[in-house]
Short mmCIF file of C-alpha atoms in Angstrom, two decimals:
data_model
loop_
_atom_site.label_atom_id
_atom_site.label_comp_id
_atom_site.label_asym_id
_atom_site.label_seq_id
_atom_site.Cartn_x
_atom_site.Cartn_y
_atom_site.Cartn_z
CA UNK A 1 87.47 31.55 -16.01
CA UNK A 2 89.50 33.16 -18.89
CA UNK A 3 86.44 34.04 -20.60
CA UNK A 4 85.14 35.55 -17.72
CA UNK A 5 88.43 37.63 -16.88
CA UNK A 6 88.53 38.55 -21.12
CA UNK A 7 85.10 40.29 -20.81
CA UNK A 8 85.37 41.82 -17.32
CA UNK A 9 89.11 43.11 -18.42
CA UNK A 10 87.28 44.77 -21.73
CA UNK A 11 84.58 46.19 -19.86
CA UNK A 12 86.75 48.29 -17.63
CA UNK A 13 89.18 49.49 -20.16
CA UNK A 14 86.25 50.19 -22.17
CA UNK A 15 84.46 52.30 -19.53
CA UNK A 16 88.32 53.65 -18.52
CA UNK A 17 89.36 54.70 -22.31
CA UNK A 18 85.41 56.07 -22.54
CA UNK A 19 85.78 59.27 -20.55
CA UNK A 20 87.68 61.51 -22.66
CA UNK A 21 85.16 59.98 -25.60
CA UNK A 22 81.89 60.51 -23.49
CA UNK A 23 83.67 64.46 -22.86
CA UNK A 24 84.05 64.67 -26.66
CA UNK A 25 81.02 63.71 -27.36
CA UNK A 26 78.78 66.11 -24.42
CA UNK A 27 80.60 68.89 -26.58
CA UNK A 28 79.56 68.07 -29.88
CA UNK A 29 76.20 67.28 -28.36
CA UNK A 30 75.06 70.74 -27.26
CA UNK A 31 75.22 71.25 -31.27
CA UNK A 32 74.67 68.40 -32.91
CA UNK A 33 72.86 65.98 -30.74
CA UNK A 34 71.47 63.63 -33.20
CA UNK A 35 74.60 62.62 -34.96
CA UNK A 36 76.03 62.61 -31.85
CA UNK A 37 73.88 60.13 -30.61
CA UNK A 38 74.09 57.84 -33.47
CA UNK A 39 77.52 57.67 -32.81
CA UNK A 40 77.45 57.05 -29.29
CA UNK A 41 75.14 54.00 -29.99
CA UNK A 42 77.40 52.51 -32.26
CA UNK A 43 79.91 53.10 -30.51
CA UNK A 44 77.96 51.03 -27.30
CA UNK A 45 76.75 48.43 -29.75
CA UNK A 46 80.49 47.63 -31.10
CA UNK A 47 81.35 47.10 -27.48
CA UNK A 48 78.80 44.75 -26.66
CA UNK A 49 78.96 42.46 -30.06
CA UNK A 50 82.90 42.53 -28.85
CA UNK A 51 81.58 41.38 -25.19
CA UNK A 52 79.38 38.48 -27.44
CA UNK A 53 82.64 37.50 -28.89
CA UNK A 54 84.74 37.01 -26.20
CA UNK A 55 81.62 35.00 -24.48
CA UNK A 56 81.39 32.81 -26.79
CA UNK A 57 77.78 33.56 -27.38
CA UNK A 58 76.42 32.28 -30.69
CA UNK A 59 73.82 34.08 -31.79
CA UNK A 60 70.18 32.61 -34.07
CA UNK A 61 68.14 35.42 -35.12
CA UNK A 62 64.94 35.08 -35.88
CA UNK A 63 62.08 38.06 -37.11
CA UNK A 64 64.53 40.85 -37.46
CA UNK A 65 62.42 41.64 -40.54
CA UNK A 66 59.61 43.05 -38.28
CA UNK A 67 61.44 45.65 -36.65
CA UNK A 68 60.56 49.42 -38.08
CA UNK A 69 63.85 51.42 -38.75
CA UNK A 70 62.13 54.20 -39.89
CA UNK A 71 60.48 55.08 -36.49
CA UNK A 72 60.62 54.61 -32.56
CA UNK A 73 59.13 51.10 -31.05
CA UNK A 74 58.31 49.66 -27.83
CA UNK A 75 60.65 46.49 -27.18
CA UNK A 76 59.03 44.04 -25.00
CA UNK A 77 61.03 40.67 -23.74
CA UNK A 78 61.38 38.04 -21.50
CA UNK A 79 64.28 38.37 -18.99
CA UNK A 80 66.93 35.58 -17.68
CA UNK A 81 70.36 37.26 -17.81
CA UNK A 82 72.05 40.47 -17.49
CA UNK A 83 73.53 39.08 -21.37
CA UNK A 84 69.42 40.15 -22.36
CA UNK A 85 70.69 43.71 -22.43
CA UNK A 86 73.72 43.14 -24.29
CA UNK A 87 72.03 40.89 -27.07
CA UNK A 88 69.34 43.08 -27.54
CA UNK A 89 70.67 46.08 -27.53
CA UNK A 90 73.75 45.47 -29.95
CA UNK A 91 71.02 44.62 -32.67
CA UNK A 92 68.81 48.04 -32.15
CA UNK A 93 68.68 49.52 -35.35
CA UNK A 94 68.24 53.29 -34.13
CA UNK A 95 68.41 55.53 -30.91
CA UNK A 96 66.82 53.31 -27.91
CA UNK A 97 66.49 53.73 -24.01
CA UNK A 98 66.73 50.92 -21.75
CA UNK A 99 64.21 50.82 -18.62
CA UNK A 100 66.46 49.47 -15.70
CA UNK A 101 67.01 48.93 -12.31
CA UNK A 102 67.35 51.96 -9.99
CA UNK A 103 70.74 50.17 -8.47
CA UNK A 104 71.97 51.37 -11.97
CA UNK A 105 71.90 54.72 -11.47
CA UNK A 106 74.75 54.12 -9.05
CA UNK A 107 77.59 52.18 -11.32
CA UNK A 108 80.23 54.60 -12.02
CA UNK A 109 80.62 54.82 -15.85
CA UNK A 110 78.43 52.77 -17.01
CA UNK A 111 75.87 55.01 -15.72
CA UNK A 112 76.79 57.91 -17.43
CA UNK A 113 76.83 56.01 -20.81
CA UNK A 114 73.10 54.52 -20.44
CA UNK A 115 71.79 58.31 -19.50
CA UNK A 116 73.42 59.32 -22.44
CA UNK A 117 71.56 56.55 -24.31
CA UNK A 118 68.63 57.72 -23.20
CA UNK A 119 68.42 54.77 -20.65
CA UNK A 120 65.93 55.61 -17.75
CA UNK A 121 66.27 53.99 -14.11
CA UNK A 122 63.02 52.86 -12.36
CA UNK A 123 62.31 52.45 -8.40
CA UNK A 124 59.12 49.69 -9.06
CA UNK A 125 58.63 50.56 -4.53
CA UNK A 126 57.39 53.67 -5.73
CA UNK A 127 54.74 53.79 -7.66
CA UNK A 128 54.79 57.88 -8.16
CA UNK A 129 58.78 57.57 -8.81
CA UNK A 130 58.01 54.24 -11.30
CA UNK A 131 55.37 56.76 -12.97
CA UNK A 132 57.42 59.78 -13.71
CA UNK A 133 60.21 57.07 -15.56
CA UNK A 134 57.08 55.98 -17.56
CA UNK A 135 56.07 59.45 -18.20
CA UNK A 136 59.70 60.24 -19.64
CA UNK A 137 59.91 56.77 -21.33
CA UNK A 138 56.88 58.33 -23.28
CA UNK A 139 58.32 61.40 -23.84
CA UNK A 140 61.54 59.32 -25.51
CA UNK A 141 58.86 57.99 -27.59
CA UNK A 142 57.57 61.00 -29.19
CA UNK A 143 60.68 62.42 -29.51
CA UNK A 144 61.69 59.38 -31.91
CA UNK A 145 63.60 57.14 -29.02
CA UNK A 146 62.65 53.77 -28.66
CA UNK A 147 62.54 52.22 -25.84
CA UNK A 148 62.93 48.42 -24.32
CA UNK A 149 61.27 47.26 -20.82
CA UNK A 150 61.86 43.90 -19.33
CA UNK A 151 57.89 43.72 -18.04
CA UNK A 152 58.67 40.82 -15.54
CA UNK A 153 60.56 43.16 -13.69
CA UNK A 154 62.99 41.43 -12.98
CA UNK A 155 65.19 38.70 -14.05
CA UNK A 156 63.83 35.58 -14.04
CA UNK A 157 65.15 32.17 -12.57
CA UNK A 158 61.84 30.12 -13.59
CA UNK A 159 61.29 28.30 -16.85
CA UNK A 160 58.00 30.32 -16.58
CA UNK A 161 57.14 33.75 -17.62
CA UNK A 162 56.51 35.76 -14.59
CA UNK A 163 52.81 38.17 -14.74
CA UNK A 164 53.86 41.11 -16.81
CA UNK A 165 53.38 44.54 -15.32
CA UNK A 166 50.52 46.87 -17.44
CA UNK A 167 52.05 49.31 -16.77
CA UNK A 168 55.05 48.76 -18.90
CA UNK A 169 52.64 49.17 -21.97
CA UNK A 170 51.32 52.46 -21.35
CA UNK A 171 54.63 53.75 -23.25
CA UNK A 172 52.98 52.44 -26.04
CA UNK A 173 49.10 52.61 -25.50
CA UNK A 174 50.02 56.75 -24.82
CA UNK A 175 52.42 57.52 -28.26
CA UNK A 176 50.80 54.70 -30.96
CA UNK A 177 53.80 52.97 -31.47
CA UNK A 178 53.93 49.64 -32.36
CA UNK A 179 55.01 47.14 -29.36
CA UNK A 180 57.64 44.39 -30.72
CA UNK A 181 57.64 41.35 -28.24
CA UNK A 182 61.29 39.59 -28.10
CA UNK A 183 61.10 35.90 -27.14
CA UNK A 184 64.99 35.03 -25.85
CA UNK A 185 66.09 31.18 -25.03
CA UNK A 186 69.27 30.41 -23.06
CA UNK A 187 70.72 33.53 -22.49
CA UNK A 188 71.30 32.35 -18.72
CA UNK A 189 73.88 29.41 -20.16
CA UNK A 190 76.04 32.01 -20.78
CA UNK A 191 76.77 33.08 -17.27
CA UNK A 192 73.65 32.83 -14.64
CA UNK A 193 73.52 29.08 -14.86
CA UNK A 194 77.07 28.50 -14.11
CA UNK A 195 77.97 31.83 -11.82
CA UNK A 196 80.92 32.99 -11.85
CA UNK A 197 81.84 31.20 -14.87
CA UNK A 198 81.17 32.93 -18.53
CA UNK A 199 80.99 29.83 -21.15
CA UNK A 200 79.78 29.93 -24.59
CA UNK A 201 76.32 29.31 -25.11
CA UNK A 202 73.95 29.20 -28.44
CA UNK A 203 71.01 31.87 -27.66
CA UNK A 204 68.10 32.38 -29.89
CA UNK A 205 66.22 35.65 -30.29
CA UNK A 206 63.29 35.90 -32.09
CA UNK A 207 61.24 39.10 -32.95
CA UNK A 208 57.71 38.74 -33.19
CA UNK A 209 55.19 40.81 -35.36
CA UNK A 210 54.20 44.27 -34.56
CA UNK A 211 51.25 44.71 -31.82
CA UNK A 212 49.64 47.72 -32.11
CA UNK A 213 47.66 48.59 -28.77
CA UNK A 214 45.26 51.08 -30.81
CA UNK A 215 43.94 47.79 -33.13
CA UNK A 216 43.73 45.61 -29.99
CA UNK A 217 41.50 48.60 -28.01
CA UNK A 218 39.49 48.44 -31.58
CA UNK A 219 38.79 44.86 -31.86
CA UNK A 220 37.76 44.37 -28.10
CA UNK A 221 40.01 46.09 -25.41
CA UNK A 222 42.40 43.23 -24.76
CA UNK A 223 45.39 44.43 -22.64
CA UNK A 224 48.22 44.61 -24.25
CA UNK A 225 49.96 42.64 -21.75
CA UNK A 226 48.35 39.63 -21.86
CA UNK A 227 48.90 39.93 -25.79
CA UNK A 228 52.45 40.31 -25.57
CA UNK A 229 52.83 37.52 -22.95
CA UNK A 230 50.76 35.33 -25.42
CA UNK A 231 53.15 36.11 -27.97
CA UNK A 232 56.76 35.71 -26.26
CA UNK A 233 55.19 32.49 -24.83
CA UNK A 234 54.41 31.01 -28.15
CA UNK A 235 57.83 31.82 -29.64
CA UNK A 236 59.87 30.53 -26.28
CA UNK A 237 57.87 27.15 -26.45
CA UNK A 238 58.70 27.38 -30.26
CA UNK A 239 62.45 27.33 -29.41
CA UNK A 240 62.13 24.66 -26.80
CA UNK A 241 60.75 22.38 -29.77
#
């Protein structure tokens, strides 16, 4: 429980203490909006490596090698805790956008910070509404944003990868990015397993090689999907061993 009240105490103070930061910040923005960027990512990813800590999360990292820093990816991974975002995302080595939940839009705070990260909320009911976040997902792309997708669609209580949605890929398939797959094992120990309870946990995260969709199209028109699901599955029954 102590763990638990730690992180959620951090959070809030974080969020709290934020504001005049995130007002700072808009201002230098309108001039400088790259550096002010970086610095708002940093900024995030600090936070979250300090939510790790008080967790209790232990962290193996595998593959980091294969991740480009000198231009925008597509992250694609397998989904079993909210703790996927906060991994993931304190390890980002430039600018990226989350794809999340629509409910998101609606957290005070926090929703401010992830649209100023670029972060863009999807309503998967609405298949016009889930196409114009795709749309500006590839828009982030071209303007040198990466950007990260949970293709289940949702988290996952299974031991088994759920179908990933195609359409998640077309991010990729419509800029020529290179689509890194992220295979993650026991992030749910930390919390989801045990709910309400935060307790520390040893997660691994491993980064598998660059897919590109354009070589895949080439050599035979395999979806990109059912690549990256071929991938993540390999590396998760990798861990398991």
């Amino acid at each position: 429980m102590l763990r638990l009240i730690l992180v959620v105490l951090f959070v809030i103070l974080y969020l709290i203490f934020g504001i005049p930061v995130l007002m700072t910040e808009w201002l230098i923005g309108r001039s400088h909006p790259a550096s002010s960027d970086l610095r708002q990512l940093r900024m995030v990813q600090w936070a979250f490596r300090t939510v790790l800590f008080l967790s209790g999360t232990k962290l193996t990292v595998i593959g980091e090698e294969h991740v480009p820093k000198d231009e925008p990816v597509l992250y694609i991974a397998n989904h079993r805790s909210y703790f996927d975002i906060i991994i993931t995302y304190a390890r980002c080595p430039r600018l990226t956008g989350y794809i999340a939940k629509k409910s998101m839009r609606h957290v005070p705070l926090l929703s401010t910070w992830m649209k100023r990260l670029h972060c863009l909320f999807i309503n998967r009911e609405d298949t016009r509404e889930a196409l114009k976040t795709i749309l500006a997902g590839i828009d982030n792309i071209k303007n040198g944003i990466s950007m990260c997708i949970f293709p289940e669609g949702t988290r996952n209580k299974t031991d088994e990868l759920l179908p990933f949605k195609e359409g998640s890929f077309k991010m990729a398939e419509k800029t020529g990015c290179a689509v890194i797959p992220i295979a993650i094992s026991h992030s749910a120990d930390i919390f989801e397993n045990h709910f309400p309870l935060i307790r520390p946990a040893s997660v691994i995260v491993e980064y598998g090689e660059p897919i590109w969709p354009k070589e895949l199209k080439a050599a035979g028109n395999k979806k990109t999907g059912a690549v990256c699901q071929e991938a993540i599955l390999a590396m998760l029954k990798k861990h398991s061993g």
